[in-house]
C-alpha cells in the first residue's frame, strides 16, 4: 500500500470511530433519560401511595432487565468480540466501563461505611484505589495494548516463553478473581433481599441471572456495553442522596466543595460527646457488662442456670406490674431464644464480652472523623508516640499495597486490551480515573453528612420515638443495626447505637429522612456496582481457565468457535460455584478482599513492569520472582491474620511475626519488593530473553505510523 | 524507527515516566506523613491534611495522567515525524 493509501484508510477508520462514538453517546444519553423517567415515575408513584415493596421491585426488575436487554443485543460468538470486544471501544466508553468494572459492591456499599467508622484511616482506601491508576497509565496499559492478544497470562507466555510463567499467572488470576467474585455475589444477595424481601439465597440466584445473561451471551462485548449503563446507574444512585442531604443540611448543591463546614461541626459535637456524663455512664456500664460476661465464662454451667432464673423472674415481674404487652413479649422471646447447650452459651458470652469491650470506648469505639492517626499523639508519652507512628506507617503501607494491587488486577488490565490503540489506552486510563474519582471523592462526603445526621439528630432522641429505619434494619440483621438502652434512661446515647459499616450507604436516605424511592435508587446503584464487577471477574476467570490453560495445554487444536463455547460453559459453572460459596455467608469476607489485592500485587506487578521496562528480565527470573512474591505475601498473612493463625495452628507470638508493625492486610508491601529483588537476582544469572522476545519488547515500547 | 531514534525516544519516555512517578510518590508519602501538621492550616473550610488526602491527592493523580497523555502523544508524534522525514529524504517507500 502506498503512503497516501495508508493515510486515507487511517482517516477512514478515524471517521468511522468518531461516528461510532457519537452514536454510542446518543444511545447512552437516551438510556440516562429513560432512567431519569423511571426515577420520576417512582417518585410520583410513592406520592400517590404505591406500596413500598412495589417501588423496590420495580427498580430491581427494570434495571436488571435493561442490562439483560443490552447483553442480549450484543450477543456474539466471534472470538475477538467475545474476548476483547472487537478492540473498537472508544477511550471514553472504555473509561466508563472500567469504572463500573472497578467499583465493586465493596466500593459502593463499604467505602463510606469504613470512612464513617474509621475516619481519616479510611482515606487509605480512597487513595489506594485511585492512585493505582497512575501506575496503570504510566507503566502498564499502553504497553499491554500494543502487545495485543487477550489476557494477562498471554503476555507472560509471550514475554518470558515456556509454560511455567503462564500457568503461574493463570493460577493467580483464578485465585485472586474468585475471592473477589464471591464477595460481589454476597453483595448482590444482601441488596436484593433488602430491596425485595426475598430470602438471601433466593436474592443471590435472582441477581446471578442478570450477571449471566451478559457474560454468557456476549462475553467482553456485552459486558462492556452493559457496564457503561451500570456506571451511569451507580453514579446517579450515589450522587442523588449526597446532594440531597447536602442541600438539606447546608443548602449547598456542591457537597464536595462545602462539606468542610459539616466536618467542623462533627469535630465540635465529638468533643461534646466525649465529656457528656450520660455517654460516660454508658461506657462504664458496658465495661461492667464485659466484666460480668467474663465472670460467666469462668463457670458457664452455673451462669446459664442463673440467667434462666433471672429471665423467668423478669417475665413474672412484668406481668405483675401490668407492663405493656410489647415488653412482655420481648422478654418471652428472649427466653425462647436463650442458648440451650453449654457451647452455645459460651459463644454467646464471648460475643457479649467482646462486643461490650469494643464499644466501651468514647464515641462507641469510632475514630474521630478528621483527626489523622488518632490512636496516638506525637506530643504525648512514648507509648502514645509509638502508636501514632505505627498508625502512620500502616496507613502508607496499606495505601501503597492497594495501589500496586489496583494496577495488577487482571480484570482491569484486560479492559485496556479492548481500546483502539495504545494512545487511546492512555486516554482511557485517564477517563477511568476521572469517573472513579467522582465516586471516591463523594464517599468521604457522604460519610460525613450521615455522621452529622446521626450525631446531631439521632443521638439524644427518646428510644421509643426512634425513626422507623432503625427497627426495620435491626429486624433484617441485628449485627448491622441495633439499639440497646444500656443505662436505662430512655434516651439514645451514641454508645448505645450499633451502626454497621455496610448500612451507611444503603440506609443513608432513611437516616437523612429522604423519601423511600431514594432508598430503592441507592439499592439499585449498589446492585449495578456488584453486577458489573461480577461480570468482569467471571469473564476473566473463565478466560484464564479456558483460553490460558485448557486450550493451550490440553486441547490446543480447538477452533475459535469452540474456544468461545468452552469459555461460556465455564462462566456458568464458576458463577454457580461462587453463588454456592456466597450463600454460606462467610463472615470477615472483607479480609479476603484485601488479601486479593496483596496477592495480585505480589504475583503480577514485578513480572509485568520489569517485563516491559527491563530487557534483561528472564523466564526463570519471572518465575522465581512471582513465586517468591506470592510466598512472602501469603506467608505474612498466614502468620498475622488471626483467622488463618487459628486455622493453620500458628503458634509464634504475633509480635514476632510482624515486620515494622505492618498489619497483615498490607502484606503486598513486602511481597512486591522481595519479588522484584528475587526476579532481578535470578534474571542476572540465567539466560536472557530470546530474539523473538526482544522483538516483542521493541514492539511494545515503540509507536508505529498511523497508530493515532 | 532507526535504532538511534529509538534510543532517544525510549530515553525520553523513561525520563517522563520517572519524573511523573517521583511526583506521585512524593504526594503519596508526604501527605499522610505530615497530615497532622497540615491540619493546622484551613483550606476553604477543610483542615488541609484531610482535604489533601480526601480530594487534593486525587486531583494530582488526574493531573499526572493528563500530563502523561499529552506529553506522550507529542513525543510519539515527533519521533514518527522525524522518521517520516528521514524516510522521505532517502526516498524509501514504506511497506
JSON list of N, CA, C and O in Angstrom, two decimals, chain A residues 200-240:
[
{"chain": "A", "resi": 200, "resn": "UNK", "atom": "N", "xyz": [-32.13, -14.31, 51.41]},
{"chain": "A", "resi": 200, "resn": "UNK", "atom": "CA", "xyz": [-30.78, -14.02, 50.94]},
{"chain": "A", "resi": 200, "resn": "UNK", "atom": "C", "xyz": [-30.37, -14.95, 49.79]},
{"chain": "A", "resi": 200, "resn": "UNK", "atom": "O", "xyz": [-29.87, -14.51, 48.76]},
{"chain": "A", "resi": 201, "resn": "UNK", "atom": "N", "xyz": [-30.66, -16.26, 49.95]},
{"chain": "A", "resi": 201, "resn": "UNK", "atom": "CA", "xyz": [-30.22, -17.23, 48.95]},
{"chain": "A", "resi": 201, "resn": "UNK", "atom": "C", "xyz": [-30.95, -17.02, 47.63]},
{"chain": "A", "resi": 201, "resn": "UNK", "atom": "O", "xyz": [-30.35, -17.03, 46.56]},
{"chain": "A", "resi": 202, "resn": "UNK", "atom": "N", "xyz": [-32.26, -16.78, 47.73]},
{"chain": "A", "resi": 202, "resn": "UNK", "atom": "CA", "xyz": [-33.03, -16.54, 46.51]},
{"chain": "A", "resi": 202, "resn": "UNK", "atom": "C", "xyz": [-32.52, -15.27, 45.82]},
{"chain": "A", "resi": 202, "resn": "UNK", "atom": "O", "xyz": [-32.36, -15.23, 44.61]},
{"chain": "A", "resi": 203, "resn": "UNK", "atom": "N", "xyz": [-32.24, -14.25, 46.64]},
{"chain": "A", "resi": 203, "resn": "UNK", "atom": "CA", "xyz": [-31.70, -12.99, 46.12]},
{"chain": "A", "resi": 203, "resn": "UNK", "atom": "C", "xyz": [-30.44, -13.22, 45.31]},
{"chain": "A", "resi": 203, "resn": "UNK", "atom": "O", "xyz": [-30.27, -12.66, 44.23]},
{"chain": "A", "resi": 204, "resn": "UNK", "atom": "N", "xyz": [-29.55, -14.07, 45.82]},
{"chain": "A", "resi": 204, "resn": "UNK", "atom": "CA", "xyz": [-28.31, -14.37, 45.10]},
{"chain": "A", "resi": 204, "resn": "UNK", "atom": "C", "xyz": [-28.61, -14.91, 43.72]},
{"chain": "A", "resi": 204, "resn": "UNK", "atom": "O", "xyz": [-28.04, -14.47, 42.72]},
{"chain": "A", "resi": 205, "resn": "UNK", "atom": "N", "xyz": [-29.55, -15.86, 43.65]},
{"chain": "A", "resi": 205, "resn": "UNK", "atom": "CA", "xyz": [-29.76, -16.50, 42.36]},
{"chain": "A", "resi": 205, "resn": "UNK", "atom": "C", "xyz": [-30.52, -15.61, 41.38]},
{"chain": "A", "resi": 205, "resn": "UNK", "atom": "O", "xyz": [-30.27, -15.68, 40.18]},
{"chain": "A", "resi": 206, "resn": "UNK", "atom": "N", "xyz": [-31.39, -14.73, 41.89]},
{"chain": "A", "resi": 206, "resn": "UNK", "atom": "CA", "xyz": [-32.04, -13.76, 41.01]},
{"chain": "A", "resi": 206, "resn": "UNK", "atom": "C", "xyz": [-30.99, -12.84, 40.39]},
{"chain": "A", "resi": 206, "resn": "UNK", "atom": "O", "xyz": [-30.95, -12.64, 39.17]},
{"chain": "A", "resi": 207, "resn": "UNK", "atom": "N", "xyz": [-30.10, -12.31, 41.25]},
{"chain": "A", "resi": 207, "resn": "UNK", "atom": "CA", "xyz": [-29.06, -11.41, 40.76]},
{"chain": "A", "resi": 207, "resn": "UNK", "atom": "C", "xyz": [-28.14, -12.10, 39.78]},
{"chain": "A", "resi": 207, "resn": "UNK", "atom": "O", "xyz": [-27.72, -11.53, 38.77]},
{"chain": "A", "resi": 208, "resn": "UNK", "atom": "N", "xyz": [-27.86, -13.35, 40.07]},
{"chain": "A", "resi": 208, "resn": "UNK", "atom": "CA", "xyz": [-26.97, -14.12, 39.22]},
{"chain": "A", "resi": 208, "resn": "UNK", "atom": "C", "xyz": [-27.49, -14.22, 37.80]},
{"chain": "A", "resi": 208, "resn": "UNK", "atom": "O", "xyz": [-26.73, -14.19, 36.84]},
{"chain": "A", "resi": 209, "resn": "UNK", "atom": "N", "xyz": [-28.82, -14.34, 37.67]},
{"chain": "A", "resi": 209, "resn": "UNK", "atom": "CA", "xyz": [-29.43, -14.38, 36.34]},
{"chain": "A", "resi": 209, "resn": "UNK", "atom": "C", "xyz": [-28.99, -13.17, 35.53]},
{"chain": "A", "resi": 209, "resn": "UNK", "atom": "O", "xyz": [-28.60, -13.30, 34.37]},
{"chain": "A", "resi": 210, "resn": "UNK", "atom": "N", "xyz": [-29.04, -11.98, 36.16]},
{"chain": "A", "resi": 210, "resn": "UNK", "atom": "CA", "xyz": [-28.65, -10.75, 35.47]},
{"chain": "A", "resi": 210, "resn": "UNK", "atom": "C", "xyz": [-27.20, -10.79, 35.03]},
{"chain": "A", "resi": 210, "resn": "UNK", "atom": "O", "xyz": [-26.86, -10.35, 33.93]},
{"chain": "A", "resi": 211, "resn": "UNK", "atom": "N", "xyz": [-26.33, -11.33, 35.88]},
{"chain": "A", "resi": 211, "resn": "UNK", "atom": "CA", "xyz": [-24.91, -11.41, 35.54]},
{"chain": "A", "resi": 211, "resn": "UNK", "atom": "C", "xyz": [-24.71, -12.31, 34.34]},
{"chain": "A", "resi": 211, "resn": "UNK", "atom": "O", "xyz": [-24.02, -11.98, 33.38]},
{"chain": "A", "resi": 212, "resn": "UNK", "atom": "N", "xyz": [-25.37, -13.46, 34.39]},
{"chain": "A", "resi": 212, "resn": "UNK", "atom": "CA", "xyz": [-25.09, -14.49, 33.40]},
{"chain": "A", "resi": 212, "resn": "UNK", "atom": "C", "xyz": [-25.54, -14.10, 32.01]},
{"chain": "A", "resi": 212, "resn": "UNK", "atom": "O", "xyz": [-24.87, -14.41, 31.03]},
{"chain": "A", "resi": 213, "resn": "UNK", "atom": "N", "xyz": [-26.68, -13.39, 31.92]},
{"chain": "A", "resi": 213, "resn": "UNK", "atom": "CA", "xyz": [-27.19, -13.04, 30.60]},
{"chain": "A", "resi": 213, "resn": "UNK", "atom": "C", "xyz": [-26.11, -12.29, 29.83]},
{"chain": "A", "resi": 213, "resn": "UNK", "atom": "O", "xyz": [-25.87, -12.55, 28.66]},
{"chain": "A", "resi": 214, "resn": "UNK", "atom": "N", "xyz": [-25.41, -11.35, 30.52]},
{"chain": "A", "resi": 214, "resn": "UNK", "atom": "CA", "xyz": [-24.40, -10.56, 29.82]},
{"chain": "A", "resi": 214, "resn": "UNK", "atom": "C", "xyz": [-23.20, -11.38, 29.46]},
{"chain": "A", "resi": 214, "resn": "UNK", "atom": "O", "xyz": [-22.84, -11.53, 28.31]},
{"chain": "A", "resi": 215, "resn": "UNK", "atom": "N", "xyz": [-22.52, -11.94, 30.49]},
{"chain": "A", "resi": 215, "resn": "UNK", "atom": "CA", "xyz": [-21.23, -12.54, 30.19]},
{"chain": "A", "resi": 215, "resn": "UNK", "atom": "C", "xyz": [-21.41, -13.83, 29.39]},
{"chain": "A", "resi": 215, "resn": "UNK", "atom": "O", "xyz": [-20.54, -14.20, 28.63]},
{"chain": "A", "resi": 216, "resn": "UNK", "atom": "N", "xyz": [-22.56, -14.49, 29.57]},
{"chain": "A", "resi": 216, "resn": "UNK", "atom": "CA", "xyz": [-22.76, -15.75, 28.89]},
{"chain": "A", "resi": 216, "resn": "UNK", "atom": "C", "xyz": [-23.01, -15.52, 27.40]},
{"chain": "A", "resi": 216, "resn": "UNK", "atom": "O", "xyz": [-22.42, -16.16, 26.54]},
{"chain": "A", "resi": 217, "resn": "UNK", "atom": "N", "xyz": [-23.89, -14.58, 27.09]},
{"chain": "A", "resi": 217, "resn": "UNK", "atom": "CA", "xyz": [-24.28, -14.39, 25.69]},
{"chain": "A", "resi": 217, "resn": "UNK", "atom": "C", "xyz": [-23.21, -13.66, 24.89]},
{"chain": "A", "resi": 217, "resn": "UNK", "atom": "O", "xyz": [-22.93, -14.02, 23.76]},
{"chain": "A", "resi": 218, "resn": "UNK", "atom": "N", "xyz": [-22.67, -12.60, 25.47]},
{"chain": "A", "resi": 218, "resn": "UNK", "atom": "CA", "xyz": [-21.88, -11.72, 24.63]},
{"chain": "A", "resi": 218, "resn": "UNK", "atom": "C", "xyz": [-20.47, -11.48, 25.06]},
{"chain": "A", "resi": 218, "resn": "UNK", "atom": "O", "xyz": [-19.77, -10.67, 24.47]},
{"chain": "A", "resi": 219, "resn": "UNK", "atom": "N", "xyz": [-19.98, -12.17, 26.11]},
{"chain": "A", "resi": 219, "resn": "UNK", "atom": "CA", "xyz": [-18.60, -12.01, 26.51]},
{"chain": "A", "resi": 219, "resn": "UNK", "atom": "C", "xyz": [-18.24, -10.56, 26.78]},
{"chain": "A", "resi": 219, "resn": "UNK", "atom": "O", "xyz": [-19.05, -9.77, 27.25]},
{"chain": "A", "resi": 220, "resn": "UNK", "atom": "N", "xyz": [-17.00, -10.21, 26.44]},
{"chain": "A", "resi": 220, "resn": "UNK", "atom": "CA", "xyz": [-16.49, -8.88, 26.73]},
{"chain": "A", "resi": 220, "resn": "UNK", "atom": "C", "xyz": [-17.32, -7.79, 26.04]},
{"chain": "A", "resi": 220, "resn": "UNK", "atom": "O", "xyz": [-17.50, -6.71, 26.57]},
{"chain": "A", "resi": 221, "resn": "UNK", "atom": "N", "xyz": [-17.83, -8.09, 24.83]},
{"chain": "A", "resi": 221, "resn": "UNK", "atom": "CA", "xyz": [-18.59, -7.09, 24.11]},
{"chain": "A", "resi": 221, "resn": "UNK", "atom": "C", "xyz": [-19.84, -6.71, 24.88]},
{"chain": "A", "resi": 221, "resn": "UNK", "atom": "O", "xyz": [-20.09, -5.54, 25.17]},
{"chain": "A", "resi": 222, "resn": "UNK", "atom": "N", "xyz": [-20.63, -7.73, 25.28]},
{"chain": "A", "resi": 222, "resn": "UNK", "atom": "CA", "xyz": [-21.86, -7.44, 26.02]},
{"chain": "A", "resi": 222, "resn": "UNK", "atom": "C", "xyz": [-21.53, -6.84, 27.38]},
{"chain": "A", "resi": 222, "resn": "UNK", "atom": "O", "xyz": [-22.17, -5.89, 27.82]},
{"chain": "A", "resi": 223, "resn": "UNK", "atom": "N", "xyz": [-20.49, -7.37, 28.04]},
{"chain": "A", "resi": 223, "resn": "UNK", "atom": "CA", "xyz": [-20.13, -6.88, 29.37]},
{"chain": "A", "resi": 223, "resn": "UNK", "atom": "C", "xyz": [-19.74, -5.41, 29.29]},
{"chain": "A", "resi": 223, "resn": "UNK", "atom": "O", "xyz": [-20.15, -4.59, 30.12]},
{"chain": "A", "resi": 224, "resn": "UNK", "atom": "N", "xyz": [-18.95, -5.05, 28.27]},
{"chain": "A", "resi": 224, "resn": "UNK", "atom": "CA", "xyz": [-18.52, -3.66, 28.14]},
{"chain": "A", "resi": 224, "resn": "UNK", "atom": "C", "xyz": [-19.72, -2.72, 28.04]},
{"chain": "A", "resi": 224, "resn": "UNK", "atom": "O", "xyz": [-19.81, -1.73, 28.76]},
{"chain": "A", "resi": 225, "resn": "UNK", "atom": "N", "xyz": [-20.66, -3.05, 27.14]},
{"chain": "A", "resi": 225, "resn": "UNK", "atom": "CA", "xyz": [-21.76, -2.10, 26.92]},
{"chain": "A", "resi": 225, "resn": "UNK", "atom": "C", "xyz": [-22.75, -2.09, 28.07]},
{"chain": "A", "resi": 225, "resn": "UNK", "atom": "O", "xyz": [-23.35, -1.06, 28.35]},
{"chain": "A", "resi": 226, "resn": "UNK", "atom": "N", "xyz": [-22.91, -3.23, 28.78]},
{"chain": "A", "resi": 226, "resn": "UNK", "atom": "CA", "xyz": [-23.77, -3.14, 29.98]},
{"chain": "A", "resi": 226, "resn": "UNK", "atom": "C", "xyz": [-23.06, -2.38, 31.08]},
{"chain": "A", "resi": 226, "resn": "UNK", "atom": "O", "xyz": [-23.69, -1.64, 31.83]},
{"chain": "A", "resi": 227, "resn": "UNK", "atom": "N", "xyz": [-21.73, -2.54, 31.18]},
{"chain": "A", "resi": 227, "resn": "UNK", "atom": "CA", "xyz": [-21.02, -1.84, 32.25]},
{"chain": "A", "resi": 227, "resn": "UNK", "atom": "C", "xyz": [-21.14, -0.33, 32.11]},
{"chain": "A", "resi": 227, "resn": "UNK", "atom": "O", "xyz": [-21.23, 0.38, 33.11]},
{"chain": "A", "resi": 228, "resn": "UNK", "atom": "N", "xyz": [-21.14, 0.16, 30.87]},
{"chain": "A", "resi": 228, "resn": "UNK", "atom": "CA", "xyz": [-21.31, 1.61, 30.68]},
{"chain": "A", "resi": 228, "resn": "UNK", "atom": "C", "xyz": [-22.66, 2.04, 31.29]},
{"chain": "A", "resi": 228, "resn": "UNK", "atom": "O", "xyz": [-22.74, 3.02, 32.04]},
{"chain": "A", "resi": 229, "resn": "UNK", "atom": "N", "xyz": [-23.72, 1.26, 30.98]},
{"chain": "A", "resi": 229, "resn": "UNK", "atom": "CA", "xyz": [-25.03, 1.59, 31.54]},
{"chain": "A", "resi": 229, "resn": "UNK", "atom": "C", "xyz": [-25.02, 1.48, 33.06]},
{"chain": "A", "resi": 229, "resn": "UNK", "atom": "O", "xyz": [-25.59, 2.31, 33.77]},
{"chain": "A", "resi": 230, "resn": "UNK", "atom": "N", "xyz": [-24.32, 0.45, 33.57]},
{"chain": "A", "resi": 230, "resn": "UNK", "atom": "CA", "xyz": [-24.28, 0.26, 35.01]},
{"chain": "A", "resi": 230, "resn": "UNK", "atom": "C", "xyz": [-23.54, 1.39, 35.71]},
{"chain": "A", "resi": 230, "resn": "UNK", "atom": "O", "xyz": [-23.91, 1.80, 36.81]},
{"chain": "A", "resi": 231, "resn": "UNK", "atom": "N", "xyz": [-22.49, 1.93, 35.06]},
{"chain": "A", "resi": 231, "resn": "UNK", "atom": "CA", "xyz": [-21.81, 3.07, 35.68]},
{"chain": "A", "resi": 231, "resn": "UNK", "atom": "C", "xyz": [-22.77, 4.24, 35.83]},
{"chain": "A", "resi": 231, "resn": "UNK", "atom": "O", "xyz": [-22.83, 4.89, 36.86]},
{"chain": "A", "resi": 232, "resn": "UNK", "atom": "N", "xyz": [-23.54, 4.51, 34.77]},
{"chain": "A", "resi": 232, "resn": "UNK", "atom": "CA", "xyz": [-24.47, 5.65, 34.82]},
{"chain": "A", "resi": 232, "resn": "UNK", "atom": "C", "xyz": [-25.45, 5.47, 35.97]},
{"chain": "A", "resi": 232, "resn": "UNK", "atom": "O", "xyz": [-25.72, 6.40, 36.73]},
{"chain": "A", "resi": 233, "resn": "UNK", "atom": "N", "xyz": [-25.97, 4.23, 36.12]},
{"chain": "A", "resi": 233, "resn": "UNK", "atom": "CA", "xyz": [-26.92, 3.98, 37.21]},
{"chain": "A", "resi": 233, "resn": "UNK", "atom": "C", "xyz": [-26.26, 4.17, 38.56]},
{"chain": "A", "resi": 233, "resn": "UNK", "atom": "O", "xyz": [-26.79, 4.85, 39.44]},
{"chain": "A", "resi": 234, "resn": "UNK", "atom": "N", "xyz": [-25.06, 3.62, 38.71]},
{"chain": "A", "resi": 234, "resn": "UNK", "atom": "CA", "xyz": [-24.48, 3.66, 40.06]},
{"chain": "A", "resi": 234, "resn": "UNK", "atom": "C", "xyz": [-24.04, 5.06, 40.46]},
{"chain": "A", "resi": 234, "resn": "UNK", "atom": "O", "xyz": [-24.17, 5.44, 41.63]},
{"chain": "A", "resi": 235, "resn": "UNK", "atom": "N", "xyz": [-23.59, 5.85, 39.50]},
{"chain": "A", "resi": 235, "resn": "UNK", "atom": "CA", "xyz": [-23.13, 7.19, 39.90]},
{"chain": "A", "resi": 235, "resn": "UNK", "atom": "C", "xyz": [-24.33, 8.09, 40.22]},
{"chain": "A", "resi": 235, "resn": "UNK", "atom": "O", "xyz": [-24.29, 8.87, 41.17]},
{"chain": "A", "resi": 236, "resn": "UNK", "atom": "N", "xyz": [-25.41, 7.95, 39.46]},
{"chain": "A", "resi": 236, "resn": "UNK", "atom": "CA", "xyz": [-26.62, 8.72, 39.79]},
{"chain": "A", "resi": 236, "resn": "UNK", "atom": "C", "xyz": [-27.12, 8.32, 41.17]},
{"chain": "A", "resi": 236, "resn": "UNK", "atom": "O", "xyz": [-27.45, 9.16, 42.01]},
{"chain": "A", "resi": 237, "resn": "UNK", "atom": "N", "xyz": [-27.11, 6.99, 41.42]},
{"chain": "A", "resi": 237, "resn": "UNK", "atom": "CA", "xyz": [-27.61, 6.49, 42.70]},
{"chain": "A", "resi": 237, "resn": "UNK", "atom": "C", "xyz": [-26.76, 6.96, 43.87]},
{"chain": "A", "resi": 237, "resn": "UNK", "atom": "O", "xyz": [-27.24, 7.08, 44.99]},
{"chain": "A", "resi": 238, "resn": "UNK", "atom": "N", "xyz": [-25.48, 7.23, 43.63]},
{"chain": "A", "resi": 238, "resn": "UNK", "atom": "CA", "xyz": [-24.62, 7.68, 44.72]},
{"chain": "A", "resi": 238, "resn": "UNK", "atom": "C", "xyz": [-24.74, 9.18, 44.95]},
{"chain": "A", "resi": 238, "resn": "UNK", "atom": "O", "xyz": [-24.68, 9.65, 46.09]},
{"chain": "A", "resi": 239, "resn": "UNK", "atom": "N", "xyz": [-24.88, 9.92, 43.85]},
{"chain": "A", "resi": 239, "resn": "UNK", "atom": "CA", "xyz": [-24.84, 11.38, 43.99]},
{"chain": "A", "resi": 239, "resn": "UNK", "atom": "C", "xyz": [-26.17, 11.97, 44.42]},
{"chain": "A", "resi": 239, "resn": "UNK", "atom": "O", "xyz": [-26.19, 13.00, 45.10]},
{"chain": "A", "resi": 240, "resn": "UNK", "atom": "N", "xyz": [-27.30, 11.33, 44.03]},
{"chain": "A", "resi": 240, "resn": "UNK", "atom": "CA", "xyz": [-28.60, 11.90, 44.40]},
{"chain": "A", "resi": 240, "resn": "UNK", "atom": "C", "xyz": [-28.75, 12.06, 45.92]},
{"chain": "A", "resi": 240, "resn": "UNK", "atom": "O", "xyz": [-29.01, 13.16, 46.41]}
]
